[in-house]
Amino acid sequence: MTTMNGVPFRQMMVSTSKRSIKCPNPMVPKKITVHETDNMTTAENEVKYMIGNDSSTSYHTAIDETEVIQALPYNRNGWHSGDGKNGYGNRNTIGVEICRNYDRNRQTRNLIEPLKSQYNKAKENAVKVIAQLCVDHNIVANSSNIKRHYDWNRKNCPSKMIADKLWNAFLNDIIAEYNRLVGKKATSSSKPANNTSKDNSSSSNSSTKSKWTKIEGKWTGQSLFEGQYGPPVEDMQTMLANNTPPFYPEKGAKNNGVDNYFGGQTKDAVIRFQTYYGLKVDGIPGKEVYGKLKENKSDSSSESGSSSKSSSPSFKVNSKVTLSKSAKKYATGQTIPSSVKGKSYTIQQIKTDRVLLKEIVSWVYKKDVVGTSSSSSKSKTSTSNSSSNSSESGKHGKLKIVNVNSAAIVMDKPDRNNAKSIGTIKKGATLPLNGSVRGKNSDNGYWEVEYKGGLGYITGNFGQKS
């Protein structure tokens, strides 16, 4: 059973023929709007009625004591806030209907059993669902982002919460649950489990192997497809993994997922690569992908060519180095001001081709720094001079934060249901970009960024390469 933060979840989506009436406009959700149905029926009956009629009135999700049902795509608007065709509530918020809140038989909101317990449970489920929606759509749960229908057009809705003065406690419960999900662990996700076969399927498993098509030879740009395995697939996976930035099939797995099987994770890595470089996005690596990978490898080789002829200097964390006066750009692409050149700094972190300087919290290329106690500083400075004309303009690039209301959450690992928040970055701001990884619990993957001297991860649809 698919669940949404522990609440049974299913979809009863409005037909595509009615989307022009019910949800005509694309939307990036920025807030949540809470409603109550003012009747005693179930979520299923509410949704059936809404998607079955020809009225424009619509909402995204209905919740009762047993389940949550999605009726509209979350990336399209609904007409539920009563603030007009271009109203903020209608055009930017997810509409959530809570059921079981009015006793039609007795014409009262003063509920008795079993309706009373049904409403209380529906409200508890709504807390979990709304908190998960906030996490899924990068909406910070607070009083500014979780609104009542009343806040948009002064309609008495959610009427029972308003009448019984339950709203503040309900809102605080959502915020507490959201903080639990962000800071600790989400119990589940609204997205169904990924049933795509893993790339590192064991070749000794005959029942698994029988589903794959073996190919031979080398990869020279011919189109490869999901379901194939053999040397050409491994060639392609290796080139993706060795790209700068890397596009691993499964970062952290054995060989980072390079296993010669073209499964769902390898296809995802190809799609991320194609998206990153503005290529045709179809998940099929062919001549265009091969050509770009070869081009990137050539650029990388030429950049390091002059310095590779001399012995590479040895760097250690906490050792002192001097930033060369001939250095042009930080490893993240920005121009290095003259005021910081020629000075001594402490190495805080080390990567393959760069070091993080503690005092200025900046990544610089190894070729642009000289060990203060090194006897070969003159030759190293010469190496920096000879290669200063090579392309250094952010080979990892920068990530710009987009599609959020105010800020994106930076996580400690690429798994939004199990990661901890290590901070936020404002909309429109940029971060040094390391690459793209598949991670877990996100259809859009994750961006790997440099954040506060270490690595952080941002959900794929909230970043854009700049």
CSV table of C-alpha atoms in Angstrom, one decimal:
chain,number,residue,atom,x,y,z
A,1,MET,CA,0.0,0.0,0.0
A,2,THR,CA,1.3,3.4,-0.9
A,3,THR,CA,1.2,5.9,1.9
A,4,MET,CA,1.8,9.6,2.4
A,5,ASN,CA,3.6,10.1,5.7
A,6,GLY,CA,1.8,7.1,7.1
A,7,VAL,CA,-1.6,7.9,5.7
A,8,PRO,CA,-2.9,5.5,3.0
A,9,PHE,CA,-2.6,7.4,-0.3
A,10,ARG,CA,-4.3,6.9,-3.8
A,11,GLN,CA,-5.2,9.0,-6.8
A,12,MET,CA,-8.5,9.6,-8.4
A,13,MET,CA,-7.3,12.2,-11.0
A,14,VAL,CA,-9.5,14.5,-12.9
A,15,SER,CA,-9.8,13.5,-16.5
A,16,THR,CA,-7.5,15.2,-19.0
A,17,SER,CA,-10.7,16.4,-20.9
A,18,LYS,CA,-11.7,18.4,-17.8
A,19,ARG,CA,-8.3,19.9,-17.0
A,20,SER,CA,-9.1,23.0,-19.0
A,21,ILE,CA,-12.0,23.6,-16.5
A,22,LYS,CA,-10.6,22.3,-13.2
A,23,CYS,CA,-6.8,23.0,-13.4
A,24,PRO,CA,-6.0,25.0,-16.6
A,25,ASN,CA,-2.8,26.7,-15.4
A,26,PRO,CA,0.8,25.4,-14.6
A,27,MET,CA,1.7,26.1,-11.0
A,28,VAL,CA,4.7,25.9,-8.7
A,29,PRO,CA,3.1,25.5,-5.3
A,30,LYS,CA,4.1,28.2,-2.8
A,31,LYS,CA,1.6,27.7,0.0
A,32,ILE,CA,-1.1,25.3,1.3
A,33,THR,CA,-4.8,26.3,1.6
A,34,VAL,CA,-6.9,24.4,4.1
A,35,HIS,CA,-10.6,23.8,3.7
A,36,GLU,CA,-13.3,21.8,5.4
A,37,THR,CA,-16.1,20.3,3.3
A,38,ASP,CA,-19.1,21.3,5.6
A,39,ASN,CA,-20.6,17.8,5.2
A,40,MET,CA,-20.2,14.3,6.7
A,41,THR,CA,-19.3,12.3,3.6
A,42,THR,CA,-16.0,10.5,2.8
A,43,ALA,CA,-13.0,11.7,0.8
A,44,GLU,CA,-13.8,9.3,-2.0
A,45,ASN,CA,-17.3,10.7,-2.4
A,46,GLU,CA,-16.0,14.3,-2.3
A,47,VAL,CA,-13.5,13.6,-5.0
A,48,LYS,CA,-16.0,11.6,-7.1
A,49,TYR,CA,-18.4,14.6,-7.0
A,50,MET,CA,-15.7,17.2,-7.8
A,51,ILE,CA,-14.1,15.4,-10.8
A,52,GLY,CA,-17.5,14.3,-12.1
A,53,ASN,CA,-19.2,17.7,-12.5
A,54,ASP,CA,-18.6,20.5,-14.9
A,55,SER,CA,-18.1,23.3,-12.3
A,56,SER,CA,-14.7,24.9,-12.2
A,57,THR,CA,-14.5,24.5,-8.4
A,58,SER,CA,-11.6,22.2,-7.7
A,59,TYR,CA,-9.0,21.2,-5.1
A,60,HIS,CA,-5.9,19.0,-5.1
A,61,THR,CA,-6.4,16.6,-2.2
A,62,ALA,CA,-9.2,15.3,0.1
A,63,ILE,CA,-8.6,13.7,3.5
A,64,ASP,CA,-10.8,11.7,5.8
A,65,GLU,CA,-10.2,9.3,8.7
A,66,THR,CA,-9.0,6.4,6.5
A,67,GLU,CA,-7.0,7.9,3.5
A,68,VAL,CA,-5.8,10.8,1.4
A,69,ILE,CA,-6.9,11.0,-2.2
A,70,GLN,CA,-5.2,13.2,-4.8
A,71,ALA,CA,-7.5,14.6,-7.5
A,72,LEU,CA,-5.4,17.3,-9.3
A,73,PRO,CA,-1.8,17.3,-10.3
A,74,TYR,CA,0.2,19.4,-7.8
A,75,ASN,CA,1.9,21.3,-10.6
A,76,ARG,CA,-1.4,22.7,-11.9
A,77,ASN,CA,-3.7,25.3,-10.1
A,78,GLY,CA,-7.1,24.6,-8.6
A,79,TRP,CA,-10.1,26.9,-8.2
A,80,HIS,CA,-10.6,26.7,-4.4
A,81,SER,CA,-9.6,30.0,-2.8
A,82,GLY,CA,-12.3,32.3,-4.1
A,83,ASP,CA,-9.9,35.1,-4.8
A,84,GLY,CA,-10.4,35.3,-8.5
A,85,LYS,CA,-8.9,34.2,-11.8
A,86,ASN,CA,-5.5,35.6,-11.0
A,87,GLY,CA,-5.7,35.4,-7.2
A,88,TYR,CA,-2.7,34.3,-5.3
A,89,GLY,CA,-4.6,31.5,-3.5
A,90,ASN,CA,-6.1,30.1,-6.7
A,91,ARG,CA,-2.9,30.3,-8.7
A,92,ASN,CA,-0.2,29.4,-6.2
A,93,THR,CA,-1.5,27.1,-3.5
A,94,ILE,CA,-2.4,23.5,-3.0
A,95,GLY,CA,-6.0,23.1,-1.9
A,96,VAL,CA,-6.6,20.5,0.9
A,97,GLU,CA,-10.1,19.5,1.9
A,98,ILE,CA,-10.7,17.9,5.3
A,99,CYS,CA,-13.8,15.8,5.4
A,100,ARG,CA,-16.3,14.6,8.1
A,101,ASN,CA,-16.8,18.0,9.8
A,102,TYR,CA,-20.6,18.8,9.7
A,103,ASP,CA,-23.5,16.7,10.8
A,104,ARG,CA,-26.1,17.2,8.1
A,105,ASN,CA,-28.6,15.1,9.9
A,106,ARG,CA,-28.6,17.2,13.0
A,107,GLN,CA,-27.6,20.5,11.1
A,108,THR,CA,-24.7,21.2,13.5
A,109,ARG,CA,-21.0,21.3,13.8
A,110,ASN,CA,-21.3,19.9,17.3
A,111,LEU,CA,-20.4,16.3,16.3
A,112,ILE,CA,-21.4,13.1,18.1
A,113,GLU,CA,-20.0,9.6,17.6
A,114,PRO,CA,-19.1,8.1,15.2
A,115,LEU,CA,-18.7,11.3,13.2
A,116,LYS,CA,-16.8,13.0,16.1
A,117,SER,CA,-14.0,10.4,16.0
A,118,GLN,CA,-14.0,10.4,12.2
A,119,TYR,CA,-13.4,14.1,12.1
A,120,ASN,CA,-10.7,14.1,14.7
A,121,LYS,CA,-8.9,11.3,12.9
A,122,ALA,CA,-9.3,13.1,9.6
A,123,LYS,CA,-7.7,16.2,11.2
A,124,GLU,CA,-4.8,14.1,12.5
A,125,ASN,CA,-4.3,12.7,9.0
A,126,ALA,CA,-4.4,16.2,7.6
A,127,VAL,CA,-1.5,17.3,9.9
A,128,LYS,CA,0.6,14.4,8.5
A,129,VAL,CA,-0.3,15.0,4.8
A,130,ILE,CA,0.1,18.8,4.9
A,131,ALA,CA,3.5,18.5,6.6
A,132,GLN,CA,4.6,16.0,3.9
A,133,LEU,CA,3.3,18.3,1.1
A,134,CYS,CA,5.4,21.1,2.6
A,135,VAL,CA,8.5,18.8,2.5
A,136,ASP,CA,7.7,17.5,-1.0
A,137,HIS,CA,7.3,21.0,-2.5
A,138,ASN,CA,9.9,22.8,-0.4
A,139,ILE,CA,7.4,25.0,1.4
A,140,VAL,CA,8.5,26.0,4.9
A,141,ALA,CA,5.6,25.2,7.3
A,142,ASN,CA,4.6,28.3,9.1
A,143,SER,CA,1.7,30.7,9.5
A,144,SER,CA,2.7,32.6,6.3
A,145,ASN,CA,2.6,29.5,4.1
A,146,ILE,CA,-0.3,27.5,5.5
A,147,LYS,CA,-3.5,29.4,5.0
A,148,ARG,CA,-7.2,29.1,5.7
A,149,HIS,CA,-9.7,29.6,2.9
A,150,TYR,CA,-10.8,32.5,5.1
A,151,ASP,CA,-7.5,34.2,4.6
A,152,TRP,CA,-8.1,34.6,0.8
A,153,ASN,CA,-11.7,35.8,0.6
A,154,ARG,CA,-13.1,35.9,4.2
A,155,LYS,CA,-15.3,32.8,3.6
A,156,ASN,CA,-16.1,31.0,6.9
A,157,CYS,CA,-13.8,28.1,6.1
A,158,PRO,CA,-12.5,25.8,7.6
A,159,SER,CA,-15.7,26.5,9.5
A,160,LYS,CA,-15.5,24.0,12.3
A,161,MET,CA,-11.9,25.0,13.2
A,162,ILE,CA,-12.9,28.6,13.2
A,163,ALA,CA,-16.0,28.0,15.3
A,164,ASP,CA,-14.3,25.8,17.8
A,165,LYS,CA,-11.0,27.9,17.8
A,166,LEU,CA,-9.0,24.9,16.7
A,167,TRP,CA,-6.9,26.5,14.0
A,168,ASN,CA,-3.8,27.6,16.1
A,169,ALA,CA,-3.4,24.2,17.6
A,170,PHE,CA,-3.8,22.5,14.2
A,171,LEU,CA,-1.2,24.8,12.6
A,172,ASN,CA,1.2,24.2,15.5
A,173,ASP,CA,0.8,20.4,15.0
A,174,ILE,CA,1.6,20.8,11.3
A,175,ILE,CA,4.7,22.9,12.0
A,176,ALA,CA,5.9,20.3,14.6
A,177,GLU,CA,5.4,17.4,12.2
A,178,TYR,CA,7.2,19.3,9.4
A,179,ASN,CA,10.1,20.0,11.7
A,180,ARG,CA,10.2,16.3,12.6
A,181,LEU,CA,10.3,15.3,8.9
A,182,VAL,CA,12.9,17.8,8.0
A,183,GLY,CA,15.1,17.3,11.0
A,184,LYS,CA,14.8,13.6,11.5
A,185,LYS,CA,12.9,11.1,9.3
A,186,ALA,CA,9.7,11.0,7.2
A,187,THR,CA,7.9,7.8,7.8
A,188,SER,CA,6.9,7.4,4.1
A,189,SER,CA,6.3,9.2,0.9
A,190,SER,CA,3.3,10.0,-1.3
A,191,LYS,CA,5.2,8.5,-4.3
A,192,PRO,CA,4.8,4.8,-5.0
A,193,ALA,CA,7.9,2.7,-4.5
A,194,ASN,CA,10.3,2.6,-7.4
A,195,ASN,CA,10.0,-0.8,-9.0
A,196,THR,CA,12.6,-0.2,-11.7
A,197,SER,CA,15.3,-2.9,-11.6
A,198,LYS,CA,18.5,-1.8,-10.0
A,199,ASP,CA,21.6,-1.4,-12.3
A,200,ASN,CA,23.8,-3.6,-10.1
A,201,SER,CA,21.6,-6.7,-10.7
A,202,SER,CA,23.6,-9.8,-10.2
A,203,SER,CA,24.6,-11.5,-13.4
A,204,SER,CA,24.6,-14.9,-11.6
A,205,ASN,CA,20.8,-14.6,-11.1
A,206,SER,CA,19.5,-16.4,-14.2
A,207,SER,CA,15.9,-15.1,-13.8
A,208,THR,CA,17.2,-11.6,-13.7
A,209,LYS,CA,19.7,-12.0,-16.5
A,210,SER,CA,17.1,-13.4,-18.8
A,211,LYS,CA,15.4,-10.1,-18.9
A,212,TRP,CA,18.5,-8.3,-20.3
A,213,THR,CA,19.9,-8.1,-23.8
A,214,LYS,CA,23.6,-8.6,-24.1
A,215,ILE,CA,25.6,-6.4,-26.5
A,216,GLU,CA,29.3,-6.5,-27.4
A,217,GLY,CA,32.1,-4.2,-28.6
A,218,LYS,CA,32.9,-0.7,-27.5
A,219,TRP,CA,30.7,2.4,-27.2
A,220,THR,CA,31.5,4.9,-30.0
A,221,GLY,CA,28.3,6.8,-30.0
A,222,GLN,CA,25.8,4.2,-31.1
A,223,SER,CA,22.4,4.5,-29.2
A,224,LEU,CA,22.1,2.4,-26.1
A,225,PHE,CA,18.9,1.4,-24.5
A,226,GLU,CA,17.5,0.4,-21.1
A,227,GLY,CA,17.5,-3.4,-20.7
A,228,GLN,CA,20.9,-3.9,-22.4
A,229,TYR,CA,24.1,-5.0,-20.7
A,230,GLY,CA,27.7,-5.5,-21.8
A,231,PRO,CA,31.0,-3.6,-22.5
A,232,PRO,CA,29.4,-0.6,-24.4
A,233,VAL,CA,27.1,0.1,-21.4
A,234,GLU,CA,30.1,0.0,-19.0
A,235,ASP,CA,32.0,2.4,-21.3
A,236,MET,CA,29.1,4.8,-21.2
A,237,GLN,CA,28.7,4.5,-17.5
A,238,THR,CA,32.4,5.1,-16.9
A,239,MET,CA,32.4,8.2,-19.1
A,240,LEU,CA,29.4,9.6,-17.2
A,241,ALA,CA,31.1,8.9,-13.8
A,242,ASN,CA,34.4,10.4,-15.0
A,243,ASN,CA,32.8,13.6,-16.3
A,244,THR,CA,33.3,16.9,-14.5
A,245,PRO,CA,30.9,17.2,-12.7
A,246,PRO,CA,30.2,13.4,-12.5
A,247,PHE,CA,26.9,11.8,-13.2
A,248,TYR,CA,27.0,8.5,-11.3
A,249,PRO,CA,24.3,5.8,-11.9
A,250,GLU,CA,24.2,5.3,-8.1
A,251,LYS,CA,26.6,7.3,-6.0
A,252,GLY,CA,27.8,5.4,-2.9
A,253,ALA,CA,27.1,2.0,-4.3
A,254,LYS,CA,29.8,-0.4,-5.5
A,255,ASN,CA,31.8,1.4,-8.2
A,256,ASN,CA,29.1,4.2,-7.9
A,257,GLY,CA,26.7,2.0,-9.9
A,258,VAL,CA,29.1,1.3,-12.9
A,259,ASP,CA,28.3,-2.3,-13.5
A,260,ASN,CA,27.6,-2.7,-17.3
A,261,TYR,CA,23.8,-3.0,-16.8
A,262,PHE,CA,21.6,-0.3,-18.4
A,263,GLY,CA,18.8,-0.1,-15.8
A,264,GLY,CA,16.7,2.7,-14.4
A,265,GLN,CA,19.4,4.4,-12.4
A,266,THR,CA,21.7,4.6,-15.5
A,267,LYS,CA,18.9,6.0,-17.5
A,268,ASP,CA,18.3,8.6,-14.8
A,269,ALA,CA,22.0,9.5,-14.9
A,270,VAL,CA,21.8,10.0,-18.7
A,271,ILE,CA,18.7,12.2,-18.3
A,272,ARG,CA,20.5,14.3,-15.7
A,273,PHE,CA,23.5,14.7,-18.0
A,274,GLN,CA,21.2,15.6,-21.0
A,275,THR,CA,19.3,18.2,-18.8
A,276,TYR,CA,22.5,19.7,-17.4
A,277,TYR,CA,24.0,20.3,-20.8
A,278,GLY,CA,20.8,21.3,-22.6
A,279,LEU,CA,20.8,18.3,-24.9
A,280,LYS,CA,17.7,16.4,-26.1
A,281,VAL,CA,16.3,14.7,-23.0
A,282,ASP,CA,15.2,11.2,-23.8
A,283,GLY,CA,17.4,9.0,-21.6
A,284,ILE,CA,19.0,7.4,-24.7
A,285,PRO,CA,22.8,7.9,-24.9
A,286,GLY,CA,23.7,8.2,-28.6
A,287,LYS,CA,26.0,10.4,-30.7
A,288,GLU,CA,25.0,13.7,-29.0
A,289,VAL,CA,25.7,12.4,-25.5
A,290,TYR,CA,28.9,10.6,-26.6
A,291,GLY,CA,30.2,13.8,-28.4
A,292,LYS,CA,29.6,16.0,-25.3
A,293,LEU,CA,31.3,13.5,-23.0
A,294,LYS,CA,34.3,13.4,-25.4
A,295,GLU,CA,34.4,17.2,-25.6
A,296,ASN,CA,34.3,17.5,-21.8
A,297,LYS,CA,37.1,15.0,-21.5
A,298,SER,CA,39.2,16.9,-24.0
A,299,ASP,CA,38.6,20.2,-22.2
A,300,SER,CA,39.6,18.7,-18.9
A,301,SER,CA,42.8,17.3,-20.3
A,302,SER,CA,43.8,20.5,-21.9
A,303,GLU,CA,43.2,22.4,-18.7
A,304,SER,CA,45.5,20.2,-16.7
A,305,GLY,CA,48.0,19.5,-19.4
A,306,SER,CA,50.7,22.1,-18.5
A,307,SER,CA,50.6,21.3,-14.8
A,308,SER,CA,50.6,17.6,-15.3
A,309,LYS,CA,54.1,17.7,-16.7
A,310,SER,CA,55.6,18.7,-13.4
A,311,SER,CA,55.2,16.8,-10.2
A,312,SER,CA,52.0,17.5,-8.3
A,313,PRO,CA,52.5,19.3,-5.0
A,314,SER,CA,51.4,17.5,-1.8
A,315,PHE,CA,48.8,19.2,0.3
A,316,LYS,CA,47.5,18.4,3.7
A,317,VAL,CA,44.6,19.7,5.8
A,318,ASN,CA,45.6,22.6,8.1
A,319,SER,CA,48.8,23.2,6.2
A,320,LYS,CA,49.6,26.8,5.1
A,321,VAL,CA,49.6,27.8,1.4
A,322,THR,CA,49.9,31.1,-0.4
A,323,LEU,CA,47.4,32.1,-3.1
A,324,SER,CA,49.3,33.0,-6.3
A,325,LYS,CA,49.1,36.6,-7.5
A,326,SER,CA,48.6,35.2,-11.0
A,327,ALA,CA,45.4,33.3,-10.0
A,328,LYS,CA,42.4,34.4,-12.0
A,329,LYS,CA,39.3,32.7,-10.8
A,330,TYR,CA,38.1,30.6,-7.9
A,331,ALA,CA,37.3,27.0,-8.7
A,332,THR,CA,33.6,27.9,-8.4
A,333,GLY,CA,34.0,30.4,-11.3
A,334,GLN,CA,34.0,33.8,-9.7
A,335,THR,CA,36.9,36.2,-10.3
A,336,ILE,CA,39.5,36.3,-7.4
A,337,PRO,CA,39.9,39.9,-6.1
A,338,SER,CA,43.5,41.2,-6.0
A,339,SER,CA,43.1,41.9,-2.3
A,340,VAL,CA,43.2,38.2,-1.4
A,341,LYS,CA,46.1,37.2,-3.7
A,342,GLY,CA,49.6,36.7,-2.5
A,343,LYS,CA,48.5,36.0,1.1
A,344,SER,CA,48.8,32.9,3.3
A,345,TYR,CA,45.8,30.7,4.1
A,346,THR,CA,45.0,27.4,5.9
A,347,ILE,CA,43.7,24.4,3.9
A,348,GLN,CA,40.4,23.2,5.3
A,349,GLN,CA,39.4,20.6,2.7
A,350,ILE,CA,41.1,18.9,-0.2
A,351,LYS,CA,39.6,17.5,-3.5
A,352,THR,CA,41.1,16.2,-6.6
A,353,ASP,CA,42.0,19.5,-8.3
A,354,ARG,CA,41.2,22.1,-5.6
A,355,VAL,CA,41.5,23.0,-1.9
A,356,LEU,CA,39.2,25.0,0.4
A,357,LEU,CA,40.9,28.0,2.1
A,358,LYS,CA,39.6,28.4,5.6
A,359,GLU,CA,40.1,32.2,6.1
A,360,ILE,CA,38.2,33.2,2.9
A,361,VAL,CA,35.9,30.1,2.8
A,362,SER,CA,36.7,29.6,-0.9
A,363,TRP,CA,37.7,26.8,-3.2
A,364,VAL,CA,40.8,27.5,-5.4
A,365,TYR,CA,42.6,25.3,-7.9
A,366,LYS,CA,45.7,23.5,-6.5
A,367,LYS,CA,47.8,24.9,-9.4
A,368,ASP,CA,47.0,28.4,-8.0
A,369,VAL,CA,48.4,27.9,-4.5
A,370,VAL,CA,52.0,27.4,-3.3
A,371,GLY,CA,53.1,25.7,-0.1
A,372,THR,CA,54.8,28.3,2.0
A,373,SER,CA,57.6,26.0,3.0
A,374,SER,CA,58.0,24.5,-0.4
A,375,SER,CA,61.4,24.8,-2.0
A,376,SER,CA,59.9,24.5,-5.4
A,377,SER,CA,57.6,27.5,-5.1
A,378,LYS,CA,59.2,29.2,-8.0
A,379,SER,CA,58.5,26.3,-10.4
A,380,LYS,CA,55.0,26.0,-9.1
A,381,THR,CA,54.3,29.7,-9.6
A,382,SER,CA,55.7,29.3,-13.1
A,383,THR,CA,53.3,26.5,-13.7
A,384,SER,CA,50.4,28.7,-12.5
A,385,ASN,CA,51.6,31.4,-14.9
A,386,SER,CA,51.8,29.1,-17.9
A,387,SER,CA,48.3,27.8,-17.4
A,388,SER,CA,46.6,31.0,-16.4
A,389,ASN,CA,45.2,31.4,-19.8
A,390,SER,CA,43.3,28.1,-19.7
A,391,SER,CA,39.6,27.9,-19.1
A,392,GLU,CA,38.9,28.1,-15.4
A,393,SER,CA,35.4,29.6,-15.5
A,394,GLY,CA,33.6,27.2,-13.1
A,395,LYS,CA,33.9,23.8,-14.7
A,396,HIS,CA,31.4,22.7,-12.0
A,397,GLY,CA,29.4,25.8,-12.6
A,398,LYS,CA,26.9,27.4,-10.2
A,399,LEU,CA,23.4,26.4,-9.1
A,400,LYS,CA,20.7,29.0,-8.9
A,401,ILE,CA,17.7,28.4,-6.6
A,402,VAL,CA,14.4,28.5,-8.4
A,403,ASN,CA,10.8,27.3,-8.1
A,404,VAL,CA,10.5,28.1,-4.3
A,405,ASN,CA,8.6,30.6,-2.3
A,406,SER,CA,11.4,32.0,-0.3
A,407,ALA,CA,14.2,29.5,0.2
A,408,ALA,CA,15.3,26.0,-0.6
A,409,ILE,CA,16.3,23.5,2.1
A,410,VAL,CA,19.9,22.2,1.9
A,411,MET,CA,20.1,18.5,3.1
A,412,ASP,CA,23.0,16.4,4.4
A,413,LYS,CA,22.3,13.6,2.0
A,414,PRO,CA,20.3,13.1,-1.2
A,415,ASP,CA,17.2,11.5,0.4
A,416,ARG,CA,14.6,14.1,1.3
A,417,ASN,CA,12.7,11.6,3.5
A,418,ASN,CA,15.7,10.6,5.6
A,419,ALA,CA,18.0,13.7,5.4
A,420,LYS,CA,18.7,16.3,8.0
A,421,SER,CA,18.4,20.0,7.1
A,422,ILE,CA,21.7,21.7,7.3
A,423,GLY,CA,20.4,25.1,6.3
A,424,THR,CA,18.5,27.1,3.7
A,425,ILE,CA,19.5,29.1,0.6
A,426,LYS,CA,17.3,32.0,-0.6
A,427,LYS,CA,15.5,32.0,-3.9
A,428,GLY,CA,17.7,33.5,-6.6
A,429,ALA,CA,20.9,32.9,-4.7
A,430,THR,CA,23.6,30.6,-6.2
A,431,LEU,CA,25.9,27.9,-4.8
A,432,PRO,CA,29.0,26.2,-6.2
A,433,LEU,CA,27.8,23.1,-8.1
A,434,ASN,CA,29.5,19.8,-7.8
A,435,GLY,CA,27.1,17.7,-9.9
A,436,SER,CA,23.9,15.8,-10.0
A,437,VAL,CA,23.0,12.5,-8.2
A,438,ARG,CA,19.9,10.3,-8.3
A,439,GLY,CA,19.6,9.9,-4.5
A,440,LYS,CA,16.3,8.6,-3.1
A,441,ASN,CA,12.7,9.7,-2.9
A,442,SER,CA,12.8,12.3,-5.6
A,443,ASP,CA,11.7,11.9,-9.2
A,444,ASN,CA,14.0,14.8,-10.1
A,445,GLY,CA,17.1,13.6,-8.4
A,446,TYR,CA,19.3,16.0,-6.4
A,447,TRP,CA,22.0,18.7,-7.0
A,448,GLU,CA,25.2,18.3,-5.1
A,449,VAL,CA,26.5,21.7,-4.0
A,450,GLU,CA,29.3,23.1,-1.9
A,451,TYR,CA,27.8,24.5,1.3
A,452,LYS,CA,29.4,25.8,4.5
A,453,GLY,CA,32.7,24.1,3.7
A,454,GLY,CA,31.2,20.8,2.9
A,455,LEU,CA,28.7,19.1,0.7
A,456,GLY,CA,24.9,19.6,0.6
A,457,TYR,CA,22.0,18.4,-1.5
A,458,ILE,CA,19.1,20.3,-3.0
A,459,THR,CA,16.0,18.6,-4.6
A,460,GLY,CA,16.4,18.7,-8.4
A,461,ASN,CA,13.4,20.8,-9.3
A,462,PHE,CA,14.5,23.6,-7.0
A,463,GLY,CA,17.8,24.3,-8.8
A,464,GLN,CA,18.9,25.5,-12.2
A,465,LYS,CA,22.4,25.5,-13.6
A,466,SER,CA,23.6,29.1,-14.1
